[in-house]
CSV table of N, CA and C in Angstrom, one decimal:
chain,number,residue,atom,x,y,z
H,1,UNK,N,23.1,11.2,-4.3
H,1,UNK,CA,23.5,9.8,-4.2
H,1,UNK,C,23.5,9.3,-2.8
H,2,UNK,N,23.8,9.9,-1.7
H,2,UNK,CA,23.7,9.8,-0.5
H,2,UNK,C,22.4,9.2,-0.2
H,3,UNK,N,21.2,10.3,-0.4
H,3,UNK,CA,20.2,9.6,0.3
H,3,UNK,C,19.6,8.5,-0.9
H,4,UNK,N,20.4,7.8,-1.4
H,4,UNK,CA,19.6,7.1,-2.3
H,4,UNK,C,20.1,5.6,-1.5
H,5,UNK,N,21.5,5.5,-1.1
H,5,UNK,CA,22.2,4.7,-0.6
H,5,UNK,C,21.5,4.8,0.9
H,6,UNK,N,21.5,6.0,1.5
H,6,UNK,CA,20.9,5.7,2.9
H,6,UNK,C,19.5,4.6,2.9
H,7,UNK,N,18.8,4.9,1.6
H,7,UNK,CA,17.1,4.5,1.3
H,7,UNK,C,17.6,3.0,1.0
H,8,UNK,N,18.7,2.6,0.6
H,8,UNK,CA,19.0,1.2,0.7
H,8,UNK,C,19.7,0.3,1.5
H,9,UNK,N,20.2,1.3,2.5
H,9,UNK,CA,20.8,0.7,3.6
H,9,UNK,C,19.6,0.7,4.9
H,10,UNK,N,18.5,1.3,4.7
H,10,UNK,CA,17.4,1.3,5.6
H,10,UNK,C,16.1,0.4,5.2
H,11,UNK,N,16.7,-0.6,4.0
H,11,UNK,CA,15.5,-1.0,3.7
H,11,UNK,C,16.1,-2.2,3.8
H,12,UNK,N,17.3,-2.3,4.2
H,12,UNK,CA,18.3,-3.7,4.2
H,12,UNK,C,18.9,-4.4,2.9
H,13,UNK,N,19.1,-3.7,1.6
H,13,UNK,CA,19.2,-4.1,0.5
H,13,UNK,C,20.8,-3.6,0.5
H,14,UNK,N,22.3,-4.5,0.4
H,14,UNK,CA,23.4,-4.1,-0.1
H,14,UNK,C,23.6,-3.2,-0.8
H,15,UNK,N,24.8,-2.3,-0.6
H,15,UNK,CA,24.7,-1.6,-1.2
H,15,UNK,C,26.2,-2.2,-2.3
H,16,UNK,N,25.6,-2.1,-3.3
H,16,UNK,CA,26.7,-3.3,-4.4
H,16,UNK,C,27.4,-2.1,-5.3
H,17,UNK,N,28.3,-2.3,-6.0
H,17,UNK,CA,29.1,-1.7,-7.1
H,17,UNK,C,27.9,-1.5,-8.5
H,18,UNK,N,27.3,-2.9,-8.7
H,18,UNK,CA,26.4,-2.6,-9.3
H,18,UNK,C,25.3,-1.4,-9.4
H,19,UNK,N,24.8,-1.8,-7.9
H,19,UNK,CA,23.7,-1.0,-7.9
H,19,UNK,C,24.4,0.6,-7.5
H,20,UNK,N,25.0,1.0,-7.0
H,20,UNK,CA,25.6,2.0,-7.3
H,20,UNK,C,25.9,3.0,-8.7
H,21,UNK,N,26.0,1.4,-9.6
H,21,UNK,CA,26.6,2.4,-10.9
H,21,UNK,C,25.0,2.3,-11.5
H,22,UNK,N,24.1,1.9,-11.3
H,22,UNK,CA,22.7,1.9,-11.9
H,22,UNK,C,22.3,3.2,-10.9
H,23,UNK,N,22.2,3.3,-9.7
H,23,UNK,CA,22.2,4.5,-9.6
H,23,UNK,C,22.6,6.0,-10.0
H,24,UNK,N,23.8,6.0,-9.9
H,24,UNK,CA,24.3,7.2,-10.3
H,24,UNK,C,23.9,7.3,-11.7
H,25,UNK,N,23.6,6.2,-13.0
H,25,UNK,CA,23.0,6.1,-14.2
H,25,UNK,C,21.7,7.2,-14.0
H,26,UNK,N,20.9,6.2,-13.1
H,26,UNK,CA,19.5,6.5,-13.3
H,26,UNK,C,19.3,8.4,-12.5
H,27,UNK,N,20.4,8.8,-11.8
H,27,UNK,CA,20.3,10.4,-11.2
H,27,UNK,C,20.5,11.0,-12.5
H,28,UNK,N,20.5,10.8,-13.7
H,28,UNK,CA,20.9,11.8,-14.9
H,28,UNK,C,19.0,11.9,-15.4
H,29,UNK,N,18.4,11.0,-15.0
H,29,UNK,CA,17.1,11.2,-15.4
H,29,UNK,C,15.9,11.5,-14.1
H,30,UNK,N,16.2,12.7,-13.9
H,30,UNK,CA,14.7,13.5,-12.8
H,30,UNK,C,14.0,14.0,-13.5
H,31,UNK,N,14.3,14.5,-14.6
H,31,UNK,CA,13.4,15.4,-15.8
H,31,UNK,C,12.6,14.8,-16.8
H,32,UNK,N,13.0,13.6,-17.1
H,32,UNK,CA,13.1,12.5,-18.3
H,32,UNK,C,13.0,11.2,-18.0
H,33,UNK,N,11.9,9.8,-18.4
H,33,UNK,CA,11.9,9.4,-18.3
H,33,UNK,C,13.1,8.3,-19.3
H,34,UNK,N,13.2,7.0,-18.7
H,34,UNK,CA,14.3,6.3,-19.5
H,34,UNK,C,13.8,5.1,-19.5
H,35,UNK,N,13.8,4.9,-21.0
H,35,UNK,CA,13.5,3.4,-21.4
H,35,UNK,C,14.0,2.2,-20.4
H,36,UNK,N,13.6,0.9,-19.7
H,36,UNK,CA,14.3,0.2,-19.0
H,36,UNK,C,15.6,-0.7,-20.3
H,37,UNK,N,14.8,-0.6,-21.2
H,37,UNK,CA,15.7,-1.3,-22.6
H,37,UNK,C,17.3,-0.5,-22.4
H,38,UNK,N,17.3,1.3,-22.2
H,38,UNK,CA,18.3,1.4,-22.4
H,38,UNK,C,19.0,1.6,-21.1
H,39,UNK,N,18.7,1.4,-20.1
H,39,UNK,CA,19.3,1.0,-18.9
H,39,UNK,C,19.9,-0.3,-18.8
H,40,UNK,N,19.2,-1.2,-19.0
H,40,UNK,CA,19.7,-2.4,-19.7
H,40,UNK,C,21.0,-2.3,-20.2
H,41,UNK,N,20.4,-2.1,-21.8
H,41,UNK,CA,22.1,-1.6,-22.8
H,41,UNK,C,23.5,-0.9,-21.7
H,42,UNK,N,23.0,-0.1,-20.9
H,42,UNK,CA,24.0,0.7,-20.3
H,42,UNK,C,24.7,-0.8,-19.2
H,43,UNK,N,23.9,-0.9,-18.6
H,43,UNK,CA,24.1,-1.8,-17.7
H,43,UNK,C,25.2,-3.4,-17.8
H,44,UNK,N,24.5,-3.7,-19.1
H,44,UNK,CA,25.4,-4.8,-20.0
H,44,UNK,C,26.8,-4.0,-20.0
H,45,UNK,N,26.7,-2.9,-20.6
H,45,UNK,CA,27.9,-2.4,-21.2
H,45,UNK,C,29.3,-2.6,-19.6
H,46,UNK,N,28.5,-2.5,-19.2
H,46,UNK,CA,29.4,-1.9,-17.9
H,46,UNK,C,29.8,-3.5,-17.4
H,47,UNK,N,29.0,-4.4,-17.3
H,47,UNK,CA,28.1,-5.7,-16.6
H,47,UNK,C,28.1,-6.4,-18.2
H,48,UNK,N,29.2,-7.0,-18.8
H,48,UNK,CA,28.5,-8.0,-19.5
H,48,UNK,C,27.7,-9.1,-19.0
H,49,UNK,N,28.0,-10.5,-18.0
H,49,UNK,CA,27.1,-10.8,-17.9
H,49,UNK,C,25.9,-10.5,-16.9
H,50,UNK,N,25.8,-9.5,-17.0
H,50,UNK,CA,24.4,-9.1,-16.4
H,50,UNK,C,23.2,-9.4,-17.3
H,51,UNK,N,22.1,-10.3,-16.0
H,51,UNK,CA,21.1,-10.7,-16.8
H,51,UNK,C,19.8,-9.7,-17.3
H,52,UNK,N,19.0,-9.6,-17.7
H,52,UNK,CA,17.8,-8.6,-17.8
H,52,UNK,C,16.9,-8.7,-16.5
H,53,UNK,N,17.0,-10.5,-15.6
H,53,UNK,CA,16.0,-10.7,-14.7
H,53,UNK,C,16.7,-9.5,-13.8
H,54,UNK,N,17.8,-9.6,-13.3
H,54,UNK,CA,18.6,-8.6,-12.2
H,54,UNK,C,18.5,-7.1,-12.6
H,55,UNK,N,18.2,-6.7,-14.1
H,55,UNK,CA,17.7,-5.2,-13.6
H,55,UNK,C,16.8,-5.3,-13.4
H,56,UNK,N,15.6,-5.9,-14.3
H,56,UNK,CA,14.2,-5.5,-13.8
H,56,UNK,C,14.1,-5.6,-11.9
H,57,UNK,N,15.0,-6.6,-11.8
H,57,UNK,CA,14.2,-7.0,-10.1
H,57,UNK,C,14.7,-5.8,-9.4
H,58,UNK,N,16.0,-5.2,-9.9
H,58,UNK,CA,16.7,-4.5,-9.1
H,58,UNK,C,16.2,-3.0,-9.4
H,59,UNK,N,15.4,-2.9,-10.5
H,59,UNK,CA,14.4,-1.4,-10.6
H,59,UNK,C,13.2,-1.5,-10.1
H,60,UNK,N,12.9,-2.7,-10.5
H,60,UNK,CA,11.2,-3.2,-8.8
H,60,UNK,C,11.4,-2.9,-7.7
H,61,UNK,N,12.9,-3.5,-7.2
H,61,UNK,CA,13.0,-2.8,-5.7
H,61,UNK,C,13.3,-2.1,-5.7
H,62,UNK,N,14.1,-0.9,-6.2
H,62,UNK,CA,14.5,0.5,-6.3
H,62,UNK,C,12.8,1.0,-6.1
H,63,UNK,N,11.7,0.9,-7.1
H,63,UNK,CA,10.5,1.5,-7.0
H,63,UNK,C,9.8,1.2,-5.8
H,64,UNK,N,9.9,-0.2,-5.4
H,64,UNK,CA,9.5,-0.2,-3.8
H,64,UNK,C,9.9,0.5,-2.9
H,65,UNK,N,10.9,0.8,-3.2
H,65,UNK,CA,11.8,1.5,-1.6
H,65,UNK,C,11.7,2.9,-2.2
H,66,UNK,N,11.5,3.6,-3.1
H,66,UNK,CA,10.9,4.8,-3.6
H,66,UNK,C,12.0,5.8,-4.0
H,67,UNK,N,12.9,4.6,-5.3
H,67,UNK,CA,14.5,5.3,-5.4
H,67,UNK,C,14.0,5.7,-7.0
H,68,UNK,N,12.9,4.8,-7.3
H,68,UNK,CA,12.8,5.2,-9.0
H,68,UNK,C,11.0,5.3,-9.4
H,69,UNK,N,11.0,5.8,-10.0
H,69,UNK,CA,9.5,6.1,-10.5
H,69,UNK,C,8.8,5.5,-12.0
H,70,UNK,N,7.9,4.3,-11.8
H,70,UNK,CA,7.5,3.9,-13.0
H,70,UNK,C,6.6,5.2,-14.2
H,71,UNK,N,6.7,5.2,-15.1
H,71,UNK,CA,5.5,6.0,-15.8
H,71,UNK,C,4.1,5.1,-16.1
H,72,UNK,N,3.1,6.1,-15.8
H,72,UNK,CA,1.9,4.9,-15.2
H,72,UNK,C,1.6,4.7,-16.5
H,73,UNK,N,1.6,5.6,-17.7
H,73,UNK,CA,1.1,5.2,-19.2
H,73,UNK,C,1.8,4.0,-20.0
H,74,UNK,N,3.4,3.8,-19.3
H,74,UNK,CA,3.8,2.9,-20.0
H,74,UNK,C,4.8,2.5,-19.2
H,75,UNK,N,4.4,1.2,-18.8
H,75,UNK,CA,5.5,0.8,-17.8
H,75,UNK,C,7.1,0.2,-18.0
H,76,UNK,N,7.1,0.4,-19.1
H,76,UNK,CA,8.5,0.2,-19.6
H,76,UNK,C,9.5,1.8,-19.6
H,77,UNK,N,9.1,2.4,-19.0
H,77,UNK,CA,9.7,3.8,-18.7
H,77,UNK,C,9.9,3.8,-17.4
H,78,UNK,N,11.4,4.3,-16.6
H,78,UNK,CA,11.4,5.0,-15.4
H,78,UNK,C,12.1,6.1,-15.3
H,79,UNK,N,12.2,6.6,-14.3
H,79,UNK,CA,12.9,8.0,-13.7
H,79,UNK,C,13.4,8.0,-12.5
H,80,UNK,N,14.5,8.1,-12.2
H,80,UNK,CA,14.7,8.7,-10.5
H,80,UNK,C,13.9,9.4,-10.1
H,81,UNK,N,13.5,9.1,-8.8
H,81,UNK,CA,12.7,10.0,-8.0
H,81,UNK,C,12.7,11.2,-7.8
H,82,UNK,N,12.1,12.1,-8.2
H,82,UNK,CA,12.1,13.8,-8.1
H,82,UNK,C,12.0,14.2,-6.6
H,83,UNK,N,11.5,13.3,-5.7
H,83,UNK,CA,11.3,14.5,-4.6
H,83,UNK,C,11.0,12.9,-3.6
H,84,UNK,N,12.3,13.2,-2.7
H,84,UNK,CA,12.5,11.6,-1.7
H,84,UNK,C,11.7,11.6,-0.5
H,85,UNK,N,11.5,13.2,-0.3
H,85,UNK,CA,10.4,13.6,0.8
H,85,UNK,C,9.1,13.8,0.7
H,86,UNK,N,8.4,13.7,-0.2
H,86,UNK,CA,7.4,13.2,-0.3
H,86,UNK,C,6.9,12.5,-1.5
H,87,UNK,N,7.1,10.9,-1.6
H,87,UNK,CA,6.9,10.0,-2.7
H,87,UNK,C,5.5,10.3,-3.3
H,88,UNK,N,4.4,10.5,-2.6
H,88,UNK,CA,3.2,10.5,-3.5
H,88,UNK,C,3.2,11.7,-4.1
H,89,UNK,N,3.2,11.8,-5.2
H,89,UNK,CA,3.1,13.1,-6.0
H,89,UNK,C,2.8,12.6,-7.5
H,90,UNK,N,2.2,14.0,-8.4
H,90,UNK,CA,1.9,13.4,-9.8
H,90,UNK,C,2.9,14.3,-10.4
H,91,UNK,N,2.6,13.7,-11.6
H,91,UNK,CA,3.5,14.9,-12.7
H,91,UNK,C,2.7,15.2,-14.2
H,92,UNK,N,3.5,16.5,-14.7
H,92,UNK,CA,2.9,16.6,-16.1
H,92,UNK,C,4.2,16.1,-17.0
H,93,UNK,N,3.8,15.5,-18.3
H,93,UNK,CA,4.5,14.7,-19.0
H,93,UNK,C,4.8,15.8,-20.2
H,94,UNK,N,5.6,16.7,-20.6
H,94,UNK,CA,5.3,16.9,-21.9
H,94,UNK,C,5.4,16.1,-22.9
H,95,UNK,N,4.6,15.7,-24.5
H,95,UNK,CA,4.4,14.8,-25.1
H,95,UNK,C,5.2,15.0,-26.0
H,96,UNK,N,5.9,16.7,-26.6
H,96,UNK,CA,6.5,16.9,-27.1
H,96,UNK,C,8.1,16.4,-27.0
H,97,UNK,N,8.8,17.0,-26.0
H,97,UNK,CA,10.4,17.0,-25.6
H,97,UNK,C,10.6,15.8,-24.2
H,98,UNK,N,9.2,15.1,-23.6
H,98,UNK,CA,9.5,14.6,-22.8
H,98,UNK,C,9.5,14.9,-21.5
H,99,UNK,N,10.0,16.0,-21.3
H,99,UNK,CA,10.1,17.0,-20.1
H,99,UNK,C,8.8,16.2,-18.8
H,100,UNK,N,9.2,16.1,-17.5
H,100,UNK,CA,8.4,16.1,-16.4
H,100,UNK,C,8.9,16.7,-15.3
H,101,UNK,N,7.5,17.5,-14.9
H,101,UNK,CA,7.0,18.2,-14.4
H,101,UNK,C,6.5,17.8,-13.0
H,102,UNK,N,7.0,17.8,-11.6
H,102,UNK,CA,6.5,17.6,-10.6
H,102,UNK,C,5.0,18.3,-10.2
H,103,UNK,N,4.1,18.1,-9.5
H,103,UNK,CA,2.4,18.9,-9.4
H,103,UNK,C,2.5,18.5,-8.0
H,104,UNK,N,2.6,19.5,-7.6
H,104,UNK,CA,2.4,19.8,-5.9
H,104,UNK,C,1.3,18.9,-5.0
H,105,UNK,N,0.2,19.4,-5.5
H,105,UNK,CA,-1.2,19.1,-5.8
H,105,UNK,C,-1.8,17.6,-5.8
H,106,UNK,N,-2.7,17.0,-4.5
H,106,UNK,CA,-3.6,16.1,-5.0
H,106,UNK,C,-4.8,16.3,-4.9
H,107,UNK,N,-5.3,16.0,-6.2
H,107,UNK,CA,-6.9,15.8,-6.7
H,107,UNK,C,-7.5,14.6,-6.5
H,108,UNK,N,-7.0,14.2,-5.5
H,108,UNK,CA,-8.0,12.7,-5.0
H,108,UNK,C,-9.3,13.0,-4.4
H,109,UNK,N,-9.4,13.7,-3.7
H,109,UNK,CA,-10.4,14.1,-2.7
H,109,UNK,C,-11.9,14.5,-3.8
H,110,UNK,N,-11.1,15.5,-4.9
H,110,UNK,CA,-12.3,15.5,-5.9
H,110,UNK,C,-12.9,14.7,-6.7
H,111,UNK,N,-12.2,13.4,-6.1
H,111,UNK,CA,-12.3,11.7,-6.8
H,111,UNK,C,-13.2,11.1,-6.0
H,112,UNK,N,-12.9,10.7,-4.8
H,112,UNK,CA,-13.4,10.2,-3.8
H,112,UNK,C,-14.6,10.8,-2.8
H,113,UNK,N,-14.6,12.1,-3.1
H,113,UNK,CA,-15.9,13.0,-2.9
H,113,UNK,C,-17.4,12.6,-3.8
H,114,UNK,N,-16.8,11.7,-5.3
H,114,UNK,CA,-17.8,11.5,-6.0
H,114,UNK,C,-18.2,9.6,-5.5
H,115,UNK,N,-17.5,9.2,-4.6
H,115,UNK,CA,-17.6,8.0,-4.7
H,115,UNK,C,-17.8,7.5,-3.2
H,116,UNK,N,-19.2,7.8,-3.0
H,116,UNK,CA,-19.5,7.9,-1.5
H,116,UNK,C,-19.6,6.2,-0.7
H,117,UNK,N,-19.1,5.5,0.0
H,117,UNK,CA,-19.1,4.3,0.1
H,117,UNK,C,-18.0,3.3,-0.4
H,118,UNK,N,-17.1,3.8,-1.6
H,118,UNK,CA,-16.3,3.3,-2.2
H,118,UNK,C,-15.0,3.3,-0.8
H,119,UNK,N,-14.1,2.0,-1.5
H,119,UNK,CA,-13.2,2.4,-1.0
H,119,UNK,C,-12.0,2.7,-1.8
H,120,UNK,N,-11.4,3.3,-1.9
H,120,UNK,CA,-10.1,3.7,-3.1
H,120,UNK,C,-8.6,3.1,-2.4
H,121,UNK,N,-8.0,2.7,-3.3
H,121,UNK,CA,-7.0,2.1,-2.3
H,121,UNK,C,-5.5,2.5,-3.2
H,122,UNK,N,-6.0,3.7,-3.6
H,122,UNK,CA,-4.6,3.9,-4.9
H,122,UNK,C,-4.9,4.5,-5.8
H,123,UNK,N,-3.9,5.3,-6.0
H,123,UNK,CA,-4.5,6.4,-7.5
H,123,UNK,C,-2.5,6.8,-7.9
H,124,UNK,N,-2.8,6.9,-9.0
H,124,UNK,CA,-1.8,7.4,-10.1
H,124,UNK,C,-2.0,8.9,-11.1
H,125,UNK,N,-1.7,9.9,-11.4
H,125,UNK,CA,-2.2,11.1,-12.0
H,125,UNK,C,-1.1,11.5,-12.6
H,126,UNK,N,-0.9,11.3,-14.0
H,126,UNK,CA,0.2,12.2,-15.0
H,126,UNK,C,-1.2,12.8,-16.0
H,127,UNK,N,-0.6,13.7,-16.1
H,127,UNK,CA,-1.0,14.8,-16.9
H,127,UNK,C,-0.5,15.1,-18.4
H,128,UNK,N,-0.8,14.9,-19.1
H,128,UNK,CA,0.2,15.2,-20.5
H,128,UNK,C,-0.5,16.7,-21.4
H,129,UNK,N,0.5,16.9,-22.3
H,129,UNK,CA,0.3,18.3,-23.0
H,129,UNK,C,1.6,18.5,-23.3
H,130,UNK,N,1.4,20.1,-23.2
H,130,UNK,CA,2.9,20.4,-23.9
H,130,UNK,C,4.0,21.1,-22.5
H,131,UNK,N,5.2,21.3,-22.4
H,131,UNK,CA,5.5,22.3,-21.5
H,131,UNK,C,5.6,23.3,-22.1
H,132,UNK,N,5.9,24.6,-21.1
H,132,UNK,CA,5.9,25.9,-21.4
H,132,UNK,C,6.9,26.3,-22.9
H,133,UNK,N,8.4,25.5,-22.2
H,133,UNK,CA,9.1,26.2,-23.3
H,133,UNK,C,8.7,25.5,-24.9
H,134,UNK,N,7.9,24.1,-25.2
H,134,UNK,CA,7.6,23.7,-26.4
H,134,UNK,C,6.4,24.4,-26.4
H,135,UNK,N,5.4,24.9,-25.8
H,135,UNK,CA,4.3,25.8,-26.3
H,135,UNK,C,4.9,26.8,-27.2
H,136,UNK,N,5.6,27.4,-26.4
H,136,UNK,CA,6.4,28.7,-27.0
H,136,UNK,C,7.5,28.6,-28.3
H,137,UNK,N,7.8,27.4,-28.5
H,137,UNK,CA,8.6,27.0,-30.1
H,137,UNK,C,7.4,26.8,-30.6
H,138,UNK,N,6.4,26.3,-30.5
H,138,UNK,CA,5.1,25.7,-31.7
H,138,UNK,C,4.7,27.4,-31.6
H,139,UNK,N,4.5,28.4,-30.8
H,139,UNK,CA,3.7,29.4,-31.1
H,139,UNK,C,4.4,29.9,-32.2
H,140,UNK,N,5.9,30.5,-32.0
H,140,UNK,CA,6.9,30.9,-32.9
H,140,UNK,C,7.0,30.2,-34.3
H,141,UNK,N,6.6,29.2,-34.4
H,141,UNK,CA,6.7,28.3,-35.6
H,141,UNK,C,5.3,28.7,-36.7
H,142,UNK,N,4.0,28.8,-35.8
H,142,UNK,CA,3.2,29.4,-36.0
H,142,UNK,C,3.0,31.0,-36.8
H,143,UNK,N,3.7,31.5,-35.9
H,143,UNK,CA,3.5,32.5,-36.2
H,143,UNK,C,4.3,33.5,-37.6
C-alpha cells in the first residue's frame, strides 16, 4: 500500500479516501484479474454516489502511473500491478482457474529481429494455457 501511495504522490494525483479504499480493493488481485464491473459494484457499495466515469478515469490513471494492469485480451479486466519495479513484463493467463503468472522474459527482440527497417513502438505478450496445479487436476481426472 505504501508504494502505491508514494506512485501517487509522485505523479501529483491526491491521495483521496476513495482512492485509497479502490486501492487496498484492487491489492487482493496480483494473481487474478477483476472485472472493472465488479470493482464498480464494490466501489458503489462503499461510494453510493459514485459515478462509473470516476472509476474508469481513476483505473486509467492508476494504469498510467503503473498501479494497475489492463488484460490485453479483454480490456474490461484489471489487476494490481505484480512487480512496481519493473512495469514492462508479460504474463501467462491460466484459462482454467484464472491464475497469472509473471514471465521474466522478453521476446521482443525475436520480433523485431524479423522486421528489419520497421519501427515497433509497443508490444503486449499474455500467454494462455493451463497452470501447473490445473494441469495436474485434469491429469488426475484423466486418469
Amino acid at each position: 500500500m505504501e508504494k502505491a501511495i508514494e506512485i501517487l504522490k509522485k505523479n501529483n494525483y491526491k491521495v483521496t479516501k476513495q482512492r485509497t479504499d479502490l486501492i487496498s480493493y484492487l491489492k487482493n488481485f496480483t494473481i487474478h484479474y477483476v472485472a472493472i464491473n465488479d470493482i464498480a459494484n464494490y466501489m458503489r457499495n462503499l461510494y453510493p454516489g459514485m459515478s462509473n466515469n470516476t472509476i474508469y478515469r481513476n483505473l486509467k490513471e492508476f494504469a498510467d502511473i503503473g498501479l494497475v494492469e489492463y488484460q490485453e485480451k479483454n480490456k474490461t479486466l484489471v489487476k494490481y500491478q505484480c512487480d512496481f519495479e519493473h512495469r514492462h513484463h508479460h504474463h501467462f493467463v491460466c484459462k482454467n482457474c484464472g491464475r497469472v503468472t509473471e514471465l521474466k522474459a522478453c521476446p521482443i527482440e525475436f520480433f523485431t529481429d524479423q522486421l528489419p527497417g520497421y519501427t515497433v513502438e509497443g508490444h503486449a505478450i499474455e500467454v494462455y494455457g493451463l497452470c501447473a496445479d490445473c494441469t495436474k487436476k485434469l491429469e488426475k481426472k484423466e486418469a
